[in-house]
Amino acid sequence: MERYYQPEIETASREQIRAWQDERLVKQVKHVWDNVPYYRKKMEDAGVCPEDIKGVDDIRKLPFVTKADLREGYPYGLLAEDLKNCVRIQSTSGTTGKRVVAFYTQHDIDLWEDCCARAITAAGGTNEDVCQVSYGYGLFTGGPGLNGGSHKVGCLTIPTSSGNTERQIMFIRDLNTTILCCTPSYAAYLGETMKEMGLSPEEIPLKAGIFGAEAWSEAMRQDIQKTMGIKAYDIYGLTELSGPGVAFECSAQTGMHINEDHFIAEVIDPDTLEPVPDGTYGELVFTAITKEAFPLIRYRTRDIVKLSHEPCPCGRTHVKMSKPRGRSDDMLIIRGVNVFPSQIETVLLNKGYPANYQIVVDRVNNTDTLDVQVEMTPEMFTDNMGEIAARQKDIVDGLKSMLGLKAKVSLVAPKSIVRSEGKAVRVIDKRKI
Amino acid sequence: MSVKQISVFLENRPGALCEMTKVLADEAIDMRAFSLAETSEFGIARILVKDVYKAVTVLKDADYITSVSEAVAVAIPDVPGGLHSVIKAVADAGINLEYMYCFLGGKSGKAFLVCKVADVAAAESALSAKGAVLVEQDELAEL
Ligand SMILES: [Zn+2]
């Protein structure tokens, strides 16, 4: 029997969801117009006022918000509530550019924790479970979000935070943790460690894991599920929108249900900014319709996903999004085909090569060229030219079937791919130079 | 009886070969034989040296990828048809020649042939049977 945290919302009719969205969007647009001069200016520049927005059908009249707006507005520029009504901030890690600081009223935190509680319940969690939250606590939203959700479900919550693997495993074994929340890479590491300790999946009390905050593949899911004998669920969120729980996976494991009573999702072509149909990959755009302190309107996430409105066997009626397949910032359009560096990386890793590569895109005689440079490794090198050429062709074929494009594969000397600050430069687009 | 050949991966771009020969020159590695095979994409330099260990270490330190394999080295009789007699001996034994290259002995002034074959022992016994003079790794410095 599928369990829901808020069944009347999670299984509401599409008409009901639409009615909530219409009503809440109108209210939210009025709220930002009245309280955020930055939004009012943006809307005025776009020639739109609150009266023009009567429901979701009008959402496309509203201007987009991007990360650049958040940077420009730092720290209070997009705040929509009096500071005395705010009780918390959370912040992004700030790996690119300035940090984003998001504000929360108590009501915002309440709704965010509800979203996380829906995710934990969808993973089978009840008040009989022991939920270990091994996401970082602090400015990062992972720990606080799942911690709050776990409380709402009534699980015994173990706030281990990240790190100290020995202690993590000790608690899992001594307190019979049944649900683990952490990043997928840390889950894989914990699983490997327990395996090395000689623990079989049957000896590990865990039954489910909620893993998010970074990209992970289906292959990685299968590995984690096998090593720990659990079911591994994906969860999606952004600090800008609240944190984890914007979308979460159900028992069907075929995409994440977006909490549409709180967020309106659009998927657009990142170049034309036009909507794309269900099943087509495009950039995910969110409008937070219930947030008070930091309500983003048509926020371009840069995540590339596709949506599905197909009925889900779990009974939830909210739209499902695929795992993000890449960031629109990284997307290249080569001979009209969308190419993500992550796809090229997958081909190399699947063929057993390390992901030491660089993509050089150029335009020769008005045709785009794609040159994938792969660093030669001792394992790949032989004295036999034919054999090396065959391996090269194998990569070309792999890229062809993944991308639908003929790429040139160049084998380059070890350590020849330029690294700046230890991070390899993956893409050189000469068409832009 | 065979020699140890070092193969080095090279990018096919101007200067790639020169950079490698500089590494060897700087470390005073004395090459007895050198050959370069290339496609439009990459190249493999094949060299014979007296001190294989030293040469490989020097190249690895300079981030080159290398592999060492056995090859047959044989003196080419200094008579018309000399090369043919060597190649025929290998062919008659049904041995497939993957590639080959020639070099001159600095001291003797004689010509030598390096043959890359799958079965080194078989090639060597076929050549010995025909009276060919085979070269050993230890003899490389004295040629
Ligand atoms: Zn579902």
Coordinates of C-alpha atoms and ligand atoms in Angstrom, one line a residue:
Chain A
M1 CA 0.0 0.0 0.0
E2 CA 1.4 3.3 -1.1
R3 CA 1.7 5.8 1.8
Y4 CA 1.3 9.6 1.4
Y5 CA 2.2 12.3 3.8
Q6 CA -0.6 14.6 2.6
P7 CA -2.8 12.3 0.5
E8 CA -5.5 14.9 -0.3
I9 CA -2.8 17.1 -1.9
E10 CA -0.5 14.5 -3.4
T11 CA -3.3 12.6 -5.1
A12 CA -5.5 15.7 -5.9
S13 CA -7.1 15.9 -9.3
R14 CA -5.3 17.8 -12.0
E15 CA -8.2 20.3 -12.0
Q16 CA -7.7 20.9 -8.3
I17 CA -3.9 21.3 -8.7
R18 CA -4.5 23.8 -11.5
A19 CA -7.0 25.7 -9.3
W20 CA -4.4 26.0 -6.5
Q21 CA -1.8 27.2 -8.9
D22 CA -4.0 29.8 -10.5
E23 CA -5.1 31.3 -7.2
R24 CA -1.6 31.2 -5.6
L25 CA 0.2 32.6 -8.7
V26 CA -2.1 35.6 -8.8
K27 CA -1.5 36.2 -5.1
Q28 CA 2.3 35.7 -5.4
V29 CA 2.7 38.1 -8.3
K30 CA 0.8 40.8 -6.3
H31 CA 3.0 40.0 -3.2
V32 CA 6.3 40.6 -5.1
W33 CA 4.9 43.7 -6.9
D34 CA 4.0 45.2 -3.6
N35 CA 7.1 44.3 -1.6
V36 CA 10.1 43.9 -4.0
P37 CA 11.1 47.0 -5.9
Y38 CA 13.5 44.8 -8.0
Y39 CA 10.6 42.7 -9.2
R40 CA 8.3 45.6 -9.8
K41 CA 11.0 47.3 -12.0
K42 CA 11.5 44.1 -13.9
M43 CA 7.8 43.7 -14.5
E44 CA 7.4 47.3 -15.5
D45 CA 10.3 46.9 -18.0
A46 CA 8.5 43.9 -19.4
G47 CA 5.3 46.0 -19.6
V48 CA 3.3 43.7 -17.3
C49 CA 1.4 44.5 -14.1
P50 CA -0.3 42.2 -11.5
E51 CA -3.7 42.7 -13.2
D52 CA -2.4 41.0 -16.3
I53 CA -1.8 37.8 -14.4
K54 CA -5.1 35.9 -14.0
G55 CA -3.8 32.4 -13.8
V56 CA -1.1 29.9 -14.9
D57 CA -2.0 30.6 -18.6
D58 CA -0.6 34.1 -18.1
I59 CA 2.7 33.0 -16.6
R60 CA 4.6 33.5 -19.8
K61 CA 4.0 37.3 -19.6
L62 CA 6.3 37.5 -16.6
P63 CA 10.0 38.1 -17.0
F64 CA 12.5 35.4 -16.1
V65 CA 14.7 35.5 -13.0
T66 CA 18.3 34.2 -13.3
K67 CA 21.2 33.6 -11.1
A68 CA 22.6 37.0 -12.2
D69 CA 19.5 38.6 -10.7
L70 CA 20.2 36.8 -7.4
R71 CA 23.8 38.0 -7.5
E72 CA 22.7 41.6 -8.3
G73 CA 20.1 41.5 -5.5
Y74 CA 22.5 40.2 -2.9
P75 CA 21.7 40.1 0.0
Y76 CA 18.3 41.8 0.5
G77 CA 17.3 42.8 -3.1
L78 CA 14.8 40.0 -3.6
L79 CA 13.5 39.8 0.0
A80 CA 9.7 40.1 0.0
E81 CA 9.1 40.1 3.8
D82 CA 9.9 42.4 6.6
L83 CA 13.1 41.0 8.3
K84 CA 11.3 40.8 11.6
N85 CA 9.1 38.1 10.0
C86 CA 12.1 36.1 8.8
V87 CA 13.6 33.4 11.1
R88 CA 16.3 31.7 9.0
I89 CA 18.7 32.0 6.2
Q90 CA 20.3 29.2 4.2
S91 CA 23.0 29.7 1.6
T92 CA 24.5 28.0 -1.4
S93 CA 28.1 26.8 -1.3
G94 CA 29.1 29.6 -3.7
T95 CA 31.4 27.6 -5.9
T96 CA 30.5 29.9 -8.8
G97 CA 30.4 33.6 -8.1
K98 CA 28.8 35.1 -5.1
R99 CA 26.8 33.1 -2.6
V100 CA 23.1 33.1 -2.8
V101 CA 21.4 33.8 0.5
A102 CA 17.8 32.6 0.8
F103 CA 15.4 33.9 3.6
Y104 CA 12.6 31.9 5.3
T105 CA 9.7 32.8 7.5
Q106 CA 8.5 30.2 9.9
H107 CA 5.7 29.4 7.4
D108 CA 8.3 28.9 4.6
I109 CA 10.2 26.4 6.8
D110 CA 7.0 24.6 7.6
L111 CA 6.1 24.1 4.0
W112 CA 9.6 23.1 3.1
E113 CA 9.6 20.5 5.8
D114 CA 6.3 19.2 4.6
C115 CA 7.9 18.7 1.1
C116 CA 10.7 16.7 2.7
A117 CA 8.2 14.7 4.8
R118 CA 6.4 13.8 1.5
A119 CA 9.7 12.5 0.2
I120 CA 10.5 10.4 3.3
T121 CA 7.0 8.9 3.3
A122 CA 7.2 8.1 -0.4
A123 CA 10.4 6.2 0.4
G124 CA 8.4 4.2 2.9
G125 CA 9.1 6.1 6.0
T126 CA 6.7 6.1 9.0
N127 CA 7.0 6.9 12.7
E128 CA 8.4 3.4 13.3
D129 CA 11.5 4.3 11.3
V130 CA 15.0 5.5 12.3
C131 CA 16.1 8.2 9.9
Q132 CA 19.8 9.1 9.8
V133 CA 20.5 12.5 8.2
S134 CA 24.0 12.4 6.9
Y135 CA 23.7 15.5 4.8
G136 CA 25.7 18.5 6.0
Y137 CA 23.9 20.7 8.6
G138 CA 24.4 24.4 8.6
L139 CA 24.1 26.8 5.7
F140 CA 23.6 23.9 3.3
T141 CA 19.9 23.0 3.0
G142 CA 20.4 19.2 2.9
G143 CA 20.7 18.5 6.6
P144 CA 18.1 21.0 8.0
G145 CA 15.5 20.1 5.3
L146 CA 15.5 16.3 5.8
N147 CA 15.9 16.8 9.5
G148 CA 12.6 18.8 9.6
G149 CA 10.9 16.3 7.3
S150 CA 12.0 13.4 9.4
H151 CA 10.5 15.1 12.5
K152 CA 7.2 15.7 10.7
V153 CA 6.9 12.0 9.7
G154 CA 7.7 11.1 13.3
C155 CA 10.9 9.1 12.6
L156 CA 13.5 8.8 15.3
T157 CA 16.0 11.3 13.7
I158 CA 19.7 10.9 14.0
P159 CA 21.4 14.2 13.0
T160 CA 24.9 12.8 12.3
S161 CA 25.6 15.4 9.6
S162 CA 28.2 14.4 7.0
G163 CA 31.6 12.8 7.6
N164 CA 33.0 10.5 10.3
T165 CA 32.2 7.3 8.4
E166 CA 33.1 5.0 11.3
R167 CA 30.5 6.8 13.5
Q168 CA 27.9 6.8 10.7
I169 CA 28.2 3.0 10.4
M170 CA 28.2 2.6 14.2
F171 CA 24.9 4.4 14.5
I172 CA 23.4 2.5 11.5
R173 CA 24.2 -0.8 13.2
D174 CA 23.6 0.1 16.9
L175 CA 20.4 2.1 16.4
N176 CA 19.1 0.1 13.5
T177 CA 18.8 3.0 11.1
T178 CA 16.3 2.1 8.4
I179 CA 16.4 5.3 6.3
L180 CA 19.6 7.0 5.2
C181 CA 19.7 10.6 3.8
C182 CA 22.9 11.8 2.2
T183 CA 24.5 12.5 -1.2
P184 CA 24.7 9.6 -3.6
S185 CA 28.5 9.6 -3.6
Y186 CA 28.6 9.4 0.2
A187 CA 26.1 6.6 0.1
A188 CA 28.2 4.7 -2.3
Y189 CA 31.2 5.3 -0.1
L190 CA 29.4 4.1 3.0
G191 CA 28.2 1.1 1.1
E192 CA 31.7 0.2 0.0
T193 CA 33.1 0.6 3.5
M194 CA 30.5 -1.6 5.0
K195 CA 31.2 -4.2 2.3
E196 CA 34.9 -4.1 3.1
M197 CA 34.0 -4.6 6.8
G198 CA 32.4 -7.8 5.7
L199 CA 28.8 -6.8 6.2
S200 CA 26.3 -8.4 3.8
P201 CA 23.2 -6.5 2.7
E202 CA 21.2 -8.7 5.1
E203 CA 23.3 -7.5 8.0
I204 CA 22.7 -3.9 7.2
P205 CA 19.4 -2.7 8.8
L206 CA 18.8 0.0 6.2
K207 CA 15.8 -0.4 3.9
A208 CA 15.7 2.9 2.0
G209 CA 17.9 5.9 1.1
I210 CA 17.1 9.4 0.0
F211 CA 20.0 10.7 -2.1
G212 CA 20.3 14.0 -3.8
A213 CA 22.1 17.3 -4.1
E214 CA 24.3 16.0 -6.9
A215 CA 24.0 14.2 -10.2
W216 CA 24.0 10.4 -10.1
S217 CA 23.4 7.7 -12.7
E218 CA 21.0 4.8 -12.9
A219 CA 24.1 2.5 -12.8
M220 CA 25.1 4.1 -9.5
R221 CA 21.6 3.6 -8.1
Q222 CA 21.8 -0.1 -8.9
D223 CA 25.2 -0.4 -7.3
I224 CA 24.1 1.3 -4.1
Q225 CA 20.9 -0.7 -3.9
K226 CA 22.8 -3.9 -4.3
T227 CA 25.6 -3.2 -1.8
M228 CA 23.3 -2.1 1.0
G229 CA 20.2 -4.1 0.1
I230 CA 18.0 -0.9 0.0
K231 CA 15.8 1.0 -2.3
A232 CA 17.5 4.3 -3.3
Y233 CA 15.3 7.3 -4.0
D234 CA 16.3 10.5 -5.8
I235 CA 15.3 13.9 -4.4
Y236 CA 15.7 17.3 -6.1
G237 CA 15.8 20.9 -4.8
L238 CA 17.6 24.2 -4.9
T239 CA 18.5 26.5 -2.0
E240 CA 17.0 29.3 -4.1
L241 CA 13.6 27.5 -4.0
S242 CA 13.8 26.2 -0.4
G243 CA 16.1 23.2 -0.5
P244 CA 15.6 19.5 -1.0
G245 CA 12.0 18.4 -1.6
V246 CA 11.0 20.5 -4.5
A247 CA 10.6 17.1 -6.3
F248 CA 11.0 13.6 -5.0
E249 CA 10.9 10.0 -6.2
C250 CA 8.2 7.5 -5.5
S251 CA 8.2 3.7 -5.4
A252 CA 8.0 3.7 -9.3
Q253 CA 11.5 5.2 -9.5
T254 CA 10.7 6.7 -12.9
G255 CA 11.1 10.3 -12.2
M256 CA 10.5 12.8 -9.4
H257 CA 7.1 14.2 -8.6
I258 CA 7.2 18.0 -8.4
N259 CA 5.3 19.5 -5.5
E260 CA 3.1 21.4 -7.8
D261 CA 1.0 22.9 -5.0
H262 CA 4.1 24.9 -4.1
F263 CA 6.0 25.2 -7.4
I264 CA 4.9 25.8 -11.0
A265 CA 7.3 24.0 -13.3
E266 CA 7.9 25.0 -16.9
V267 CA 10.4 23.5 -19.3
I268 CA 11.7 25.8 -22.0
D269 CA 14.1 25.7 -24.9
P270 CA 17.1 27.6 -23.4
D271 CA 17.8 29.4 -26.7
T272 CA 14.3 30.4 -27.9
L273 CA 12.8 30.5 -24.4
E274 CA 9.7 28.8 -25.8
P275 CA 8.0 26.0 -23.9
V276 CA 8.8 22.4 -25.1
P277 CA 6.3 19.6 -24.9
D278 CA 6.3 16.7 -22.4
G279 CA 9.1 14.2 -23.1
T280 CA 11.4 16.8 -24.6
Y281 CA 14.5 18.0 -22.8
G282 CA 14.7 21.6 -21.9
E283 CA 15.6 24.0 -19.2
L284 CA 13.6 23.8 -16.0
V285 CA 12.0 27.0 -14.8
F286 CA 10.3 27.3 -11.4
T287 CA 7.9 29.7 -9.8
A288 CA 7.5 29.4 -6.1
I289 CA 3.9 30.2 -5.4
T290 CA 3.6 29.7 -1.7
K291 CA 6.9 31.1 -0.4
E292 CA 6.7 34.3 1.6
A293 CA 10.2 35.6 2.3
F294 CA 12.1 34.7 -0.9
P295 CA 9.6 34.0 -3.7
L296 CA 11.3 33.4 -7.0
I297 CA 9.2 34.0 -10.1
R298 CA 10.1 32.1 -13.3
Y299 CA 13.5 31.2 -12.0
R300 CA 15.8 29.6 -14.6
T301 CA 17.4 26.7 -12.9
R302 CA 19.8 25.9 -15.7
D303 CA 19.0 22.2 -15.1
I304 CA 18.0 20.3 -18.3
V305 CA 15.1 17.9 -17.7
K306 CA 12.0 16.5 -19.3
L307 CA 8.5 16.3 -17.8
S308 CA 5.9 13.6 -17.8
H309 CA 2.2 14.0 -17.0
E310 CA 1.6 10.2 -17.5
P311 CA -0.4 8.7 -14.7
C312 CA 2.0 7.2 -12.1
P313 CA 1.3 3.8 -10.5
C314 CA 2.0 5.3 -7.1
G315 CA -1.3 7.2 -7.3
R316 CA 0.4 10.7 -7.1
T317 CA -1.0 13.1 -9.6
H318 CA 1.8 15.7 -9.6
V319 CA 3.9 16.0 -12.7
K320 CA 7.2 14.0 -12.8
M321 CA 10.6 15.4 -13.9
S322 CA 13.5 13.3 -15.1
K323 CA 16.9 13.4 -13.5
P324 CA 18.7 16.5 -14.7
R325 CA 20.8 15.5 -17.6
G326 CA 23.2 18.4 -17.5
R327 CA 23.3 22.2 -17.0
S328 CA 22.2 24.4 -19.8
D329 CA 25.4 26.4 -19.3
D330 CA 27.3 23.3 -20.4
M331 CA 25.1 22.5 -23.4
L332 CA 26.7 22.8 -26.8
I333 CA 24.7 22.9 -30.0
I334 CA 26.6 21.1 -32.7
R335 CA 25.1 20.7 -36.2
G336 CA 21.8 21.4 -34.5
V337 CA 22.2 18.6 -32.0
N338 CA 22.2 19.3 -28.3
V339 CA 25.4 17.9 -26.8
F340 CA 26.3 17.7 -23.1
P341 CA 29.9 17.1 -22.0
S342 CA 28.4 14.7 -19.4
Q343 CA 27.3 12.4 -22.3
I344 CA 30.8 12.3 -23.7
E345 CA 32.1 11.5 -20.3
T346 CA 29.6 8.6 -20.0
V347 CA 30.9 7.1 -23.2
L348 CA 34.5 7.2 -22.1
L349 CA 33.8 5.8 -18.6
N350 CA 31.6 3.0 -20.0
K351 CA 34.5 2.0 -22.2
G352 CA 36.9 1.9 -19.3
Y353 CA 38.8 5.1 -20.0
P354 CA 39.5 7.7 -17.4
A355 CA 37.5 10.9 -18.0
N356 CA 40.5 12.9 -19.1
Y357 CA 39.1 14.6 -22.1
Q358 CA 38.6 17.9 -23.8
I359 CA 36.0 18.9 -26.4
V360 CA 37.0 21.3 -29.1
V361 CA 34.2 22.7 -31.2
D362 CA 35.0 24.7 -34.3
R363 CA 33.4 25.7 -37.6
V364 CA 35.0 24.7 -40.8
N365 CA 33.4 25.6 -44.2
N366 CA 30.2 26.5 -42.3
T367 CA 30.0 23.1 -40.7
D368 CA 30.5 22.5 -37.0
T369 CA 33.2 20.1 -36.1
L370 CA 33.5 18.2 -32.8
D371 CA 36.9 17.0 -31.8
V372 CA 37.1 14.9 -28.6
Q373 CA 40.6 14.8 -27.3
V374 CA 41.3 11.9 -25.0
E375 CA 44.5 11.5 -23.0
M376 CA 46.4 8.4 -23.8
T377 CA 46.9 6.0 -20.9
P378 CA 49.5 3.2 -20.4
E379 CA 46.6 0.7 -20.4
M380 CA 45.4 1.9 -23.8
F381 CA 48.8 2.1 -25.4
T382 CA 50.2 -0.8 -27.4
D383 CA 52.9 -1.0 -30.0
N384 CA 50.3 -2.1 -32.5
M385 CA 49.0 0.8 -34.6
G386 CA 46.0 -1.1 -35.8
E387 CA 44.9 -1.9 -32.3
I388 CA 45.1 1.7 -31.2
A389 CA 43.2 2.8 -34.3
A390 CA 40.5 0.2 -33.5
R391 CA 40.2 1.6 -30.0
Q392 CA 39.9 5.1 -31.4
K393 CA 37.1 3.9 -33.7
D394 CA 35.4 2.2 -30.8
I395 CA 35.1 5.6 -29.1
V396 CA 33.9 7.3 -32.3
D397 CA 31.2 4.6 -32.6
G398 CA 30.2 5.0 -29.0
L399 CA 29.9 8.8 -29.4
K400 CA 27.9 8.3 -32.6
S401 CA 25.3 6.2 -30.9
M402 CA 25.2 8.4 -27.8
L403 CA 25.0 11.8 -29.6
G404 CA 23.9 10.9 -33.1
L405 CA 26.9 12.9 -34.3
K406 CA 30.1 11.9 -36.0
A407 CA 33.0 13.2 -33.8
K408 CA 36.7 13.1 -34.4
V409 CA 38.6 11.4 -31.6
S410 CA 42.2 12.5 -31.1
L411 CA 44.5 10.7 -28.8
V412 CA 46.7 13.2 -27.0
A413 CA 49.7 13.0 -24.7
P414 CA 49.2 12.4 -21.0
K415 CA 48.7 15.5 -18.9
S416 CA 48.4 17.6 -22.1
I417 CA 44.8 18.7 -21.4
V418 CA 45.0 22.2 -19.9
R419 CA 44.1 22.4 -16.2
S420 CA 43.3 25.7 -14.5
E421 CA 43.3 25.6 -10.7
G422 CA 43.4 21.8 -10.8
K423 CA 40.1 21.6 -12.8
A424 CA 40.4 20.5 -16.4
V425 CA 38.9 22.8 -19.0
R426 CA 36.4 20.5 -20.7
V427 CA 35.1 22.6 -23.6
I428 CA 36.8 24.9 -26.0
D429 CA 34.3 26.5 -28.4
K430 CA 36.4 28.1 -31.1
R431 CA 33.2 29.3 -32.9
K432 CA 32.9 31.9 -30.2
I433 CA 36.5 33.2 -30.4
Chain B
M1 CA 68.7 -13.8 -29.0
S2 CA 66.3 -10.9 -29.5
V3 CA 66.5 -7.2 -28.8
K4 CA 64.2 -5.0 -26.7
Q5 CA 62.5 -2.3 -28.6
I6 CA 60.9 0.7 -26.8
S7 CA 57.7 2.1 -28.3
V8 CA 56.8 5.7 -27.4
F9 CA 53.4 7.3 -28.0
L10 CA 53.6 10.6 -29.8
E11 CA 51.0 13.2 -30.8
N12 CA 51.0 14.0 -34.5
R13 CA 51.8 17.7 -34.2
P14 CA 54.7 19.8 -35.2
G15 CA 57.5 19.6 -32.6
A16 CA 56.2 16.4 -30.8
L17 CA 59.1 14.3 -32.1
C18 CA 61.6 17.0 -31.4
E19 CA 60.5 17.3 -27.8
M20 CA 61.1 13.6 -27.3
T21 CA 64.5 13.5 -29.0
K22 CA 65.5 16.4 -26.8
V23 CA 64.6 14.4 -23.6
L24 CA 66.8 11.6 -24.8
A25 CA 69.6 13.9 -25.9
D26 CA 69.6 15.8 -22.6
E27 CA 70.1 12.5 -20.8
A28 CA 72.8 11.3 -23.2
I29 CA 70.8 8.3 -24.3
D30 CA 72.6 6.7 -27.2
M31 CA 70.1 5.4 -29.8
R32 CA 71.2 2.5 -32.0
A33 CA 68.1 2.5 -34.1
F34 CA 65.1 4.7 -34.6
S35 CA 62.0 4.5 -36.6
L36 CA 58.7 6.4 -36.7
A37 CA 55.3 5.1 -37.7
E38 CA 52.4 7.5 -37.9
T39 CA 48.8 8.0 -38.9
S40 CA 47.2 11.4 -39.3
E41 CA 46.2 11.2 -35.7
F42 CA 49.2 9.9 -33.7
G43 CA 52.6 8.4 -34.1
I44 CA 54.7 5.7 -32.5
A45 CA 58.5 6.1 -32.2
R46 CA 60.4 2.8 -31.9
I47 CA 63.9 2.9 -30.6
L48 CA 66.7 0.5 -29.8
V49 CA 69.1 1.6 -27.0
K50 CA 71.7 -0.2 -25.0
D51 CA 70.3 0.7 -21.6
V52 CA 66.5 0.1 -21.9
Y53 CA 65.8 0.7 -18.3
K54 CA 67.4 4.1 -18.2
A55 CA 65.8 5.2 -21.4
V56 CA 62.3 4.1 -20.3
T57 CA 62.8 5.8 -16.9
V58 CA 63.8 9.0 -18.5
L59 CA 60.9 9.0 -20.9
K60 CA 58.4 8.1 -18.1
D61 CA 59.7 11.0 -16.0
A62 CA 58.9 13.3 -18.9
D63 CA 55.3 11.9 -19.0
Y64 CA 55.7 9.8 -22.1
I65 CA 53.8 6.5 -22.4
T66 CA 56.0 3.7 -23.4
S67 CA 55.9 -0.1 -23.9
V68 CA 58.8 -2.5 -24.3
S69 CA 58.6 -5.5 -26.6
E70 CA 60.9 -8.1 -28.1
A71 CA 62.0 -7.8 -31.7
V72 CA 64.4 -9.7 -34.0
A73 CA 67.5 -7.9 -35.2
V74 CA 69.5 -9.5 -37.9
A75 CA 72.5 -8.5 -40.0
I76 CA 71.8 -7.9 -43.7
P77 CA 74.5 -9.6 -45.8
D78 CA 76.4 -7.0 -47.8
V79 CA 75.7 -8.6 -51.2
P80 CA 73.1 -8.0 -53.9
G81 CA 69.9 -9.7 -52.7
G82 CA 71.0 -9.6 -49.1
L83 CA 67.8 -8.0 -47.8
H84 CA 65.7 -10.4 -49.9
S85 CA 67.4 -13.4 -48.4
V86 CA 66.5 -12.3 -44.9
I87 CA 62.9 -11.5 -45.7
K88 CA 62.5 -14.7 -47.7
A89 CA 63.7 -16.8 -44.7
V90 CA 61.0 -15.3 -42.6
A91 CA 58.3 -15.6 -45.3
D92 CA 59.2 -19.2 -46.1
A93 CA 58.7 -20.1 -42.4
G94 CA 55.1 -18.7 -42.7
I95 CA 55.8 -16.0 -40.3
N96 CA 53.9 -12.7 -40.7
L97 CA 56.1 -9.6 -40.6
E98 CA 54.1 -6.9 -38.8
Y99 CA 56.7 -4.2 -39.6
M100 CA 60.4 -3.7 -40.0
Y101 CA 63.0 -1.0 -40.3
C102 CA 66.8 -0.8 -41.0
F103 CA 69.7 0.8 -39.2
L104 CA 73.4 1.1 -39.7
G105 CA 75.9 -0.1 -37.1
G106 CA 78.1 2.9 -36.2
K107 CA 81.3 0.9 -35.6
S108 CA 80.9 -1.9 -38.1
G109 CA 79.3 0.2 -40.9
K110 CA 77.1 -2.8 -41.5
A111 CA 73.3 -2.7 -42.1
F112 CA 70.8 -4.4 -39.8
L113 CA 67.2 -5.2 -40.1
V114 CA 64.7 -5.1 -37.1
C115 CA 61.7 -7.3 -37.6
K116 CA 58.5 -7.2 -35.5
V117 CA 56.8 -10.6 -35.5
A118 CA 54.3 -12.3 -33.3
D119 CA 56.5 -15.3 -32.6
V120 CA 60.1 -14.1 -32.0
A121 CA 61.6 -17.6 -31.3
A122 CA 60.2 -19.1 -34.5
A123 CA 61.5 -16.2 -36.6
E124 CA 64.9 -16.5 -35.0
S125 CA 65.2 -20.3 -35.6
A126 CA 64.1 -19.8 -39.2
L127 CA 66.8 -17.2 -39.7
S128 CA 69.5 -19.2 -38.0
A129 CA 68.7 -22.2 -40.1
K130 CA 69.5 -20.0 -43.2
G131 CA 72.8 -18.9 -41.6
A132 CA 71.7 -15.4 -40.8
V133 CA 73.6 -13.4 -38.1
L134 CA 71.3 -12.5 -35.3
V135 CA 71.9 -9.6 -32.8
E136 CA 71.4 -9.8 -29.1
Q137 CA 70.4 -6.9 -26.8
D138 CA 73.9 -7.0 -25.2
E139 CA 75.6 -6.7 -28.5
L140 CA 73.8 -3.5 -29.5
A141 CA 76.5 -1.2 -28.2
E142 CA 79.2 -3.0 -30.1
L143 CA 77.6 -2.9 -33.6
Ligands
ZN1 ZN 4.8 8.2 -8.5

